[in-house]
Tab-separated table of C-alpha atoms in Angstrom:
chain	number	residue	atom	x	y	z
A	1	MET	CA	122.337	125.613	-7.338
A	2	GLU	CA	120.527	128.060	-9.629
A	3	TYR	CA	117.238	126.971	-10.297
A	4	GLU	CA	114.030	128.434	-11.967
A	5	GLY	CA	110.534	127.144	-11.479
A	6	GLN	CA	109.207	124.827	-8.563
A	7	ILE	CA	111.323	121.169	-8.045
A	8	CYS	CA	109.402	117.992	-10.050
A	9	ARG	CA	111.239	115.293	-9.699
A	10	ALA	CA	109.681	111.551	-8.650
A	11	PRO	CA	110.213	111.091	-5.212
A	12	MET	CA	112.739	107.727	-6.104
A	13	GLU	CA	115.325	110.527	-7.083
A	14	ARG	CA	114.892	112.588	-3.719
A	15	SER	CA	118.814	111.912	-2.641
A	16	SER	CA	119.940	112.460	-6.181
A	17	PHE	CA	122.083	115.588	-7.431
A	18	MET	CA	119.555	117.211	-9.667
A	19	LEU	CA	121.737	118.935	-12.286
A	20	PRO	CA	119.317	121.512	-14.357
A	21	ILE	CA	120.506	121.500	-17.865
A	22	MET	CA	117.321	123.045	-18.681
A	23	VAL	CA	114.472	125.107	-17.836
A	24	GLY	CA	111.019	123.859	-18.688
A	25	CYS	CA	109.582	121.092	-20.063
A	26	SER	CA	110.106	121.110	-23.728
A	27	TYR	CA	106.828	119.479	-24.723
A	28	ASN	CA	104.941	120.753	-22.378
A	29	ARG	CA	101.333	119.491	-23.937
A	30	CYS	CA	99.907	117.586	-21.549
A	31	ARG	CA	96.492	119.001	-21.088
A	32	PHE	CA	96.251	118.426	-17.158
A	33	CYS	CA	99.887	119.969	-16.256
A	34	ASN	CA	100.669	123.026	-15.235
A	35	LEU	CA	103.957	122.475	-13.385
A	36	PHE	CA	105.973	124.225	-16.668
A	37	ARG	CA	103.198	126.528	-18.259
A	38	HIS	CA	104.393	129.991	-16.651
A	39	LEU	CA	108.039	129.203	-17.804
A	40	LYS	CA	109.241	129.854	-21.651
A	41	TYR	CA	110.993	126.986	-22.031
A	42	ARG	CA	115.317	127.412	-23.176
A	43	GLU	CA	118.447	125.123	-22.500
A	44	LEU	CA	121.270	125.865	-20.135
A	45	PRO	CA	124.417	126.764	-21.348
A	46	PHE	CA	126.560	123.852	-21.366
A	47	GLU	CA	128.698	127.189	-19.029
A	48	GLN	CA	126.568	127.194	-16.273
A	49	ILE	CA	125.582	123.441	-16.632
A	50	GLU	CA	129.426	122.602	-15.592
A	51	ALA	CA	129.512	125.362	-13.659
A	52	GLU	CA	127.495	123.987	-11.531
A	53	LEU	CA	129.299	120.322	-11.751
A	54	ALA	CA	132.202	122.472	-10.791
A	55	ARG	CA	130.525	123.986	-7.844
A	56	VAL	CA	129.910	120.703	-5.783
A	57	LYS	CA	133.039	118.818	-6.356
A	58	ASN	CA	135.003	121.649	-4.983
A	59	VAL	CA	132.363	121.414	-2.011
A	60	GLY	CA	133.817	117.930	-1.543
A	61	GLY	CA	130.476	116.553	-3.761
A	62	ASN	CA	130.545	112.797	-5.673
A	63	PRO	CA	127.208	111.996	-6.169
A	64	ARG	CA	126.746	108.521	-7.089
A	65	ARG	CA	123.387	109.618	-8.462
A	66	ILE	CA	122.396	112.322	-10.790
A	67	PHE	CA	119.666	113.610	-12.119
A	68	LEU	CA	118.969	115.978	-14.620
A	69	GLY	CA	116.328	118.465	-15.077
A	70	ASP	CA	113.401	119.700	-16.077
A	71	GLY	CA	110.936	117.776	-17.738
A	72	ASN	CA	111.432	116.107	-21.094
A	73	ALA	CA	115.318	116.136	-19.961
A	74	PHE	CA	116.025	113.075	-22.502
A	75	ALA	CA	114.564	114.678	-24.977
A	76	GLN	CA	117.683	116.634	-26.023
A	77	LYS	CA	119.121	116.928	-29.464
A	78	SER	CA	121.486	113.515	-29.468
A	79	GLU	CA	125.217	115.900	-29.189
A	80	ARG	CA	124.241	117.810	-26.694
A	81	LEU	CA	122.598	115.356	-24.602
A	82	MET	CA	126.086	113.415	-25.365
A	83	ARG	CA	127.972	116.182	-24.505
A	84	ILE	CA	126.748	116.820	-20.866
A	85	LEU	CA	127.401	113.123	-19.997
A	86	GLU	CA	130.312	113.426	-21.313
A	87	MET	CA	130.601	116.598	-18.890
A	88	ILE	CA	129.582	114.608	-15.753
A	89	ARG	CA	131.670	111.783	-16.096
A	90	LYS	CA	134.205	114.253	-16.381
A	91	TYR	CA	133.569	115.546	-12.926
A	92	PHE	CA	131.989	112.145	-11.354
A	93	PRO	CA	133.863	109.164	-12.948
A	94	ASP	CA	132.232	107.703	-9.648
A	95	CYS	CA	128.662	108.298	-10.664
A	96	GLU	CA	126.434	104.530	-10.863
A	97	GLU	CA	123.221	106.646	-12.643
A	98	ILE	CA	122.170	109.234	-14.548
A	99	ASN	CA	118.203	109.335	-14.890
A	100	MET	CA	116.128	112.285	-16.216
A	101	ASP	CA	112.271	112.789	-17.368
A	102	ALA	CA	110.886	110.819	-20.640
A	103	THR	CA	108.985	110.366	-23.242
A	104	VAL	CA	107.688	107.307	-25.109
A	105	THR	CA	108.261	110.153	-28.538
A	106	SER	CA	111.835	111.305	-27.169
A	107	ILE	CA	113.320	107.403	-26.512
A	108	LEU	CA	111.154	106.248	-30.409
A	109	LYS	CA	112.986	109.414	-32.062
A	110	ARG	CA	116.597	107.779	-30.748
A	111	SER	CA	118.423	104.969	-32.554
A	112	ASP	CA	119.266	101.290	-30.863
A	113	ALA	CA	123.065	102.579	-31.276
A	114	GLU	CA	122.613	106.720	-29.818
A	115	LEU	CA	120.396	104.228	-26.892
A	116	GLU	CA	123.448	102.167	-26.782
A	117	ALA	CA	125.658	105.159	-26.011
A	118	PHE	CA	123.680	107.026	-23.697
A	119	TYR	CA	123.572	103.567	-21.667
A	120	LYS	CA	127.549	103.159	-21.505
A	121	LEU	CA	127.996	106.753	-19.975
A	122	GLY	CA	125.469	105.914	-17.174
A	123	VAL	CA	122.053	106.636	-18.116
A	124	ARG	CA	119.862	103.926	-16.325
A	125	HIS	CA	116.475	104.789	-15.181
A	126	LEU	CA	114.087	107.074	-17.589
A	127	TYR	CA	110.601	108.343	-16.091
A	128	LEU	CA	107.861	107.619	-18.408
A	129	GLY	CA	103.968	109.881	-18.056
A	130	ILE	CA	102.140	106.934	-19.352
A	131	GLU	CA	98.883	107.987	-17.123
A	132	SER	CA	96.520	105.800	-18.743
A	133	GLY	CA	95.943	102.525	-20.024
A	134	LEU	CA	93.066	103.705	-22.474
A	135	ASP	CA	94.233	105.124	-26.347
A	136	ASP	CA	91.457	108.023	-26.399
A	137	VAL	CA	92.201	108.605	-22.885
A	138	LEU	CA	95.890	109.249	-23.710
A	139	ALA	CA	95.054	111.212	-26.999
A	140	LEU	CA	92.125	113.377	-24.919
A	141	MET	CA	95.209	114.147	-22.538
A	142	GLU	CA	97.530	115.093	-25.641
A	143	LYS	CA	100.239	112.344	-24.231
A	144	ASP	CA	101.121	111.946	-28.207
A	145	HIS	CA	101.986	108.546	-28.020
A	146	ASP	CA	99.587	105.477	-27.490
A	147	GLN	CA	99.949	102.196	-26.191
A	148	GLY	CA	101.234	99.970	-29.034
A	149	GLN	CA	103.918	102.454	-29.335
A	150	ALA	CA	104.247	102.631	-25.739
A	151	TYR	CA	105.284	99.090	-25.597
A	152	GLU	CA	107.785	99.715	-28.334
A	153	ALA	CA	110.014	102.135	-26.718
A	154	ILE	CA	109.878	99.750	-23.027
A	155	GLU	CA	110.890	96.904	-25.283
A	156	ARG	CA	113.933	99.276	-27.096
A	157	LEU	CA	114.863	99.939	-23.556
A	158	HIS	CA	114.691	96.950	-22.040
A	159	ARG	CA	117.166	95.575	-24.987
A	160	ILE	CA	119.342	97.917	-23.938
A	161	GLY	CA	119.672	97.467	-20.023
A	162	MET	CA	117.796	100.794	-19.214
A	163	ILE	CA	114.754	100.505	-16.478
A	164	TYR	CA	111.723	102.219	-16.786
A	165	ASP	CA	109.799	103.848	-13.911
A	166	ALA	CA	106.394	104.586	-14.330
A	167	HIS	CA	103.808	107.534	-13.579
A	168	ILE	CA	100.561	106.831	-13.929
A	169	MET	CA	97.712	109.023	-12.653
A	170	THR	CA	93.754	107.647	-11.035
A	171	GLY	CA	91.353	109.545	-11.829
A	172	VAL	CA	92.678	110.697	-15.113
A	173	ALA	CA	89.832	108.760	-16.997
A	174	GLY	CA	86.980	111.136	-15.530
A	175	ARG	CA	83.932	110.181	-13.643
A	176	GLY	CA	83.064	106.395	-14.246
A	177	ARG	CA	85.454	105.479	-16.123
A	178	GLY	CA	88.377	103.847	-13.037
A	179	THR	CA	87.837	100.434	-12.662
A	180	GLU	CA	88.063	100.293	-17.201
A	181	ASN	CA	91.139	102.268	-16.883
A	182	ALA	CA	92.547	100.010	-13.664
A	183	CYS	CA	92.170	97.318	-15.175
A	184	ALA	CA	94.074	98.328	-18.655
A	185	LEU	CA	96.281	99.324	-17.083
A	186	ALA	CA	97.527	96.511	-15.144
A	187	GLU	CA	97.645	94.490	-18.307
A	188	PHE	CA	100.026	97.349	-19.425
A	189	LEU	CA	102.506	97.499	-16.136
A	190	ASN	CA	102.258	92.980	-15.742
A	191	ARG	CA	103.115	93.258	-19.298
A	192	THR	CA	106.021	96.174	-19.122
A	193	LYS	CA	107.273	95.543	-15.811
A	194	PRO	CA	108.419	98.218	-14.642
A	195	ALA	CA	111.282	99.181	-11.488
A	196	HIS	CA	108.943	102.039	-9.462
A	197	VAL	CA	105.293	102.755	-10.008
A	198	VAL	CA	104.092	106.239	-9.045
A	199	ASN	CA	100.413	106.628	-9.106
A	200	PHE	CA	99.102	110.703	-8.718
A	201	SER	CA	95.355	111.078	-8.195
A	202	MET	CA	94.976	114.082	-10.521
A	203	PHE	CA	94.819	116.987	-9.348
A	204	LEU	CA	93.461	119.866	-11.766
A	205	HIS	CA	94.777	123.430	-11.599
A	206	LYS	CA	91.963	125.960	-13.074
A	207	GLU	CA	94.147	127.377	-15.535
A	208	VAL	CA	95.175	124.025	-17.676
A	209	PRO	CA	93.635	123.484	-20.895
A	210	LEU	CA	91.882	120.234	-19.258
A	211	TYR	CA	89.463	123.273	-16.768
A	212	GLN	CA	88.245	124.119	-20.569
A	213	ASN	CA	87.075	120.121	-21.668
A	214	ILE	CA	85.203	120.349	-17.304
A	215	LEU	CA	83.324	123.626	-18.387
A	216	ASP	CA	82.464	122.207	-21.846
A	217	GLY	CA	81.126	119.268	-20.303
A	218	SER	CA	83.375	117.092	-22.310
A	219	PHE	CA	85.184	115.900	-19.267
A	220	VAL	CA	83.443	114.164	-16.332
A	221	PRO	CA	86.308	114.554	-13.182
A	222	ALA	CA	86.051	111.506	-11.062
A	223	SER	CA	85.814	112.029	-6.819
A	224	GLU	CA	88.453	111.135	-4.444
A	225	ARG	CA	86.241	107.694	-3.577
A	226	GLU	CA	86.039	107.113	-7.507
A	227	ASN	CA	90.059	107.562	-7.324
A	228	LEU	CA	90.477	105.695	-4.164
A	229	GLU	CA	88.192	102.602	-5.586
A	230	GLU	CA	90.665	103.052	-9.050
A	231	GLU	CA	93.693	102.704	-7.241
A	232	ARG	CA	92.603	99.428	-5.444
A	233	CYS	CA	91.301	97.677	-8.458
A	234	LEU	CA	94.558	98.450	-9.670
A	235	ILE	CA	96.507	97.206	-7.202
A	236	GLU	CA	94.699	93.854	-6.472
A	237	LEU	CA	95.221	93.002	-10.580
A	238	LEU	CA	99.163	93.931	-10.590
A	239	ASN	CA	101.029	90.925	-10.123
A	240	ALA	CA	104.589	91.988	-11.626
A	241	ASP	CA	107.805	93.025	-8.865
A	242	ILE	CA	106.709	96.664	-8.759
A	243	LEU	CA	107.903	98.737	-5.977
A	244	TYR	CA	104.523	101.265	-5.957
A	245	ASP	CA	103.804	104.829	-4.375
A	246	GLY	CA	100.444	106.526	-4.677
A	247	PHE	CA	99.250	110.065	-3.672
A	248	HIS	CA	96.573	111.675	-3.110
A	249	ASP	CA	96.246	115.838	-2.598
A	250	PHE	CA	93.072	116.299	-1.482
A	251	ILE	CA	92.883	113.740	1.497
A	252	GLU	CA	96.072	113.196	3.111
A	253	PHE	CA	97.103	109.696	1.847
A	254	ARG	CA	99.946	107.676	0.855
A	255	VAL	CA	99.998	103.635	-0.169
A	256	ARG	CA	102.757	101.960	-1.075
A	257	GLY	CA	104.511	99.257	-0.673
A	258	ARG	CA	106.093	96.409	-3.232
A	259	LEU	CA	104.245	93.838	-4.732
A	260	PRO	CA	102.816	91.338	-4.550
A	261	LYS	CA	104.613	91.057	-1.685
A	262	ASP	CA	102.770	93.891	0.498
A	263	LYS	CA	99.500	93.455	-1.997
A	264	GLU	CA	97.580	92.745	1.573
A	265	LYS	CA	98.355	95.052	3.263
A	266	MET	CA	97.636	98.326	0.913
A	267	LEU	CA	94.378	96.809	-0.315
A	268	ALA	CA	93.380	96.644	3.580
A	269	ARG	CA	94.500	100.505	3.822
A	270	LEU	CA	92.649	101.648	0.602
A	271	ASP	CA	89.585	99.752	2.275
A	272	LYS	CA	89.970	101.490	5.419
A	273	VAL	CA	89.862	104.868	3.747
A	274	ILE	CA	87.862	104.454	0.855
A	275	GLU	CA	84.862	103.776	3.811
A	276	GLU	CA	85.941	106.522	5.450
A	277	THR	CA	85.490	108.685	1.920
A	278	PRO	CA	81.968	109.723	0.979
A	279	GLU	CA	80.543	108.278	-2.095
A	280	THR	CA	79.490	111.888	-3.387
A	281	GLU	CA	81.984	114.410	-2.341
A	282	VAL	CA	83.601	115.971	-5.913
A	283	TYR	CA	86.551	117.873	-4.281
A	284	SER	CA	87.740	121.807	-5.686
A	285	TYR	CA	89.516	120.775	-7.725
A	286	VAL	CA	89.924	124.041	-9.867
A	287	GLN	CA	90.174	126.400	-7.079
A	288	GLY	CA	94.244	127.385	-7.715
A	289	GLU	CA	96.425	126.009	-4.760
A	290	CYS	CA	97.283	122.092	-4.197
A	291	PRO	CA	96.320	121.676	-1.220
A	292	ALA	CA	99.118	120.033	-0.077
A	293	LEU	CA	101.907	122.498	-0.761
A	294	GLU	CA	101.579	123.845	2.404
A	295	ARG	CA	101.980	120.057	3.808
A	296	CYS	CA	105.385	120.620	1.924
A	297	GLY	CA	106.602	123.683	2.317
A	298	GLY	CA	105.380	125.028	-1.338
A	299	GLY	CA	107.250	122.789	-3.557
A	300	SER	CA	106.088	120.317	-5.667
A	301	VAL	CA	103.803	116.939	-4.636
A	302	TRP	CA	107.018	115.339	-6.046
A	303	GLN	CA	109.763	116.214	-3.877
A	304	CYS	CA	108.208	115.982	-0.909
A	305	SER	CA	108.785	111.799	-0.466
């Protein structure tokens, strides 16, 4: 596969055939994100996309799940995305689902007819960067949506039959606001019922725009202990049927399970690691390289699952 940049996809897509249809992220403005800032966004030509489909078919591949990369692939123009979906159907008629990252805005820009057409061609899971349950935090992070818009977009997906999976981020509200954010997120997730929640404890690179907010004092990061306490509060309040997966970079800790069935076991694991984590320690979140990269071989944490 010809691929530019680092692979970024949710853990649930680790066994999917990843089909690049673009380089970089079409939005690329989230203040905490450094995944695509070094790339110049561009759409890959249809000839290259079709050549990759043919290559996989010619070596005997018959993927049942396909993930379209890179960031915010759902924001492609409708005509272009339809052509790619039809191309996939031509090469892999047995494919059961085609999944990709999306934003709330990219969903709201679609008509119901367009959403229905995408569904008929196999689009099933959209991964949304919900991040926070607080509108002021979403605004600071330049998420380009508020909670009201997120409710509207997800309701439209549900009416069509699509599944939404939520990316959230402990620590995104900053020091002292973890419980507030956890309560707001729990209300949102209980109402919108994502199939999966991936919680990625905030990791900041010194090159992201949010670093300037740290320097000027307008954003004070939470410690990893606070992030763990926020995650515990969130899990305790979640009562919807959700597959939950929580990552942390600065400590080798991951909590996952099916809620509410596994809630008590997950809370017990969190209680243990919270007790072992110093209250005052603030990790070197701006020193450059992600500590998890050594553990995952240099790829994106989203790929390590």
